[in-house]
Amino acid sequence: MTHISIPLKDSYKLFNHGPVSIITSAHGEKRNIMAAAWTMPLDFSPAKVAVVIDKNTYTRELVEASGEFGLQFPMRKIARLTLDVGDISGRDADKFSRFNISTFPATKITAPFIEDCIGWLECKVIKQGAEEMDLIVGEVVAAYADAEQFLNGRWSFSDDPQKRSIHYMAGGEFYATGDAFHVPDSPSE
């Protein structure tokens, strides 16, 4: 899989269509991975994201300790893995080993990235929500997309349904991103 670099101002295009995401974190020798449904782009310059990570999770602990996280958007072919990494705590097991997850290094953060995603964001924490909230705001410091799927600055999903982004509903039910269509500009009056 070939990854292409995306201009930071365009990083929102990787997930403004609302796919489920996977968050990776690392601090020292510790690392973790979790599924996250509540993520969104916030700004263009600098590029910012909002993620919800429960303050009682191992991922949150590592994000707070390191001040950074990886945000990636899985393909349908790893929907099972997306569920699996959300079902157990990283305090109980090394999920990367347990699920034999293939990774590659990020360039500006220590958290690893996982293969079989359509996009990846490297994020530095710039703000956390109030103590009673689980919201974290991060600045995107690097962004990448699958070169086969992201062409000319937009998603061009292949005909292979296993390579489309996924949207989580509940109870193990997902939807895959559908076909794109274009609405032309309104005719001038």
XYZ file of C-alpha atoms in Angstrom, residues 46-187:
142
model
C -3.808 25.108 11.582
C -5.626 21.865 10.930
C -7.334 20.626 14.090
C -9.384 17.594 15.109
C -11.625 16.725 18.019
C -11.663 13.209 19.449
C -13.591 11.742 22.336
C -11.497 9.381 24.465
C -12.984 8.298 27.783
C -10.806 9.620 30.604
C -10.737 6.158 32.225
C -9.171 4.353 29.252
C -5.618 3.198 28.759
C -5.498 5.120 25.483
C -6.367 8.351 27.301
C -3.617 7.657 29.834
C -1.035 7.269 27.053
C -2.313 10.306 25.111
C -2.112 12.486 28.221
C 1.410 11.217 29.013
C 2.742 11.668 25.464
C 0.697 14.648 24.282
C 0.050 13.006 20.910
C -1.994 10.372 19.068
C -2.488 8.755 15.687
C -5.891 8.917 14.026
C -6.617 6.525 11.172
C -9.638 5.463 9.162
C -10.001 1.711 8.593
C -11.102 -0.041 5.419
C -13.999 -2.468 5.437
C -11.586 -5.396 5.260
C -10.570 -4.727 8.883
C -14.057 -4.131 10.311
C -13.628 -7.198 12.558
C -10.332 -5.813 13.885
C -12.011 -2.446 14.473
C -14.556 -4.159 16.727
C -11.939 -6.341 18.409
C -9.642 -3.472 19.460
C -12.640 -1.753 21.011
C -13.722 -4.786 23.035
C -10.753 -5.193 25.398
C -8.522 -2.847 27.362
C -4.882 -2.379 26.509
C -4.196 -2.649 30.220
C -5.189 -6.326 29.989
C -3.281 -7.292 26.837
C -1.023 -5.912 24.108
C -3.658 -5.653 21.395
C -1.040 -5.265 18.639
C 0.386 -8.707 19.487
C -2.919 -10.340 20.365
C -4.512 -9.419 17.026
C -1.278 -9.598 14.979
C -1.698 -5.994 13.802
C 0.662 -4.814 11.060
C 2.023 -1.345 11.749
C 4.324 1.220 10.236
C 5.988 4.202 11.926
C 4.579 7.705 11.899
C 7.066 10.490 11.171
C 6.257 13.137 13.820
C 4.718 11.126 16.674
C 5.728 7.919 18.451
C 2.369 6.131 18.137
C 2.418 3.561 15.326
C 0.030 3.566 12.385
C -1.820 0.455 11.234
C -2.084 -0.907 7.713
C -5.363 -1.375 5.806
C -6.640 2.117 6.446
C -7.572 4.784 3.912
C -6.079 7.727 5.809
C -3.787 8.572 8.697
C -3.309 11.729 10.776
C -0.494 12.507 13.182
C -1.840 14.729 15.966
C -0.387 16.717 18.868
C -2.691 17.505 21.778
C -3.369 21.225 22.053
C -6.330 21.207 24.396
C -8.258 18.784 26.521
C -11.845 19.247 27.577
C -12.763 20.240 31.095
C -12.005 17.615 33.736
C -15.485 16.121 33.503
C -15.334 15.814 29.697
C -13.672 13.270 27.446
C -12.922 15.702 24.593
C -9.400 16.193 23.253
C -8.447 18.715 20.579
C -5.374 17.945 18.533
C -3.414 19.784 15.883
C -2.747 17.741 12.764
C 1.009 17.800 12.151
C 1.080 15.299 9.264
C -1.583 13.681 7.065
C -1.498 10.759 4.629
C -3.931 8.880 2.424
C -3.976 5.638 0.478
C -2.679 6.628 -2.963
C -5.113 4.244 -4.717
C -8.163 5.739 -3.001
C -7.378 9.469 -2.696
C -6.878 11.006 -6.132
C -6.736 14.665 -7.177
C -7.532 15.881 -3.678
C -10.625 13.734 -3.065
C -11.754 10.179 -2.377
C -12.152 7.979 -5.442
C -12.993 4.666 -3.830
C -12.231 1.616 -5.940
C -14.835 -0.895 -6.988
C -13.442 -3.250 -4.332
C -15.918 -2.925 -1.416
C -13.249 -4.155 1.035
C -11.234 -0.966 0.432
C -13.986 1.509 1.347
C -14.183 3.410 4.606
C -16.739 2.227 7.143
C -19.293 3.852 9.418
C -20.185 2.213 12.725
C -23.803 2.137 13.852
C -24.028 -0.151 16.939
C -24.078 -3.816 17.897
C -21.482 -4.812 15.284
C -23.355 -3.154 12.409
C -21.394 -1.062 9.906
C -22.130 0.659 6.623
C -19.520 1.037 3.904
C -19.074 4.363 2.169
C -21.188 4.353 -0.981
C -20.784 5.687 -4.469
C -20.051 9.352 -5.007
C -22.275 11.586 -7.098
C -22.012 15.238 -8.081
C -24.697 17.918 -7.985
C -23.914 20.617 -10.567
C -24.020 24.292 -9.677
C -27.383 26.002 -10.005
C -27.912 27.804 -13.286
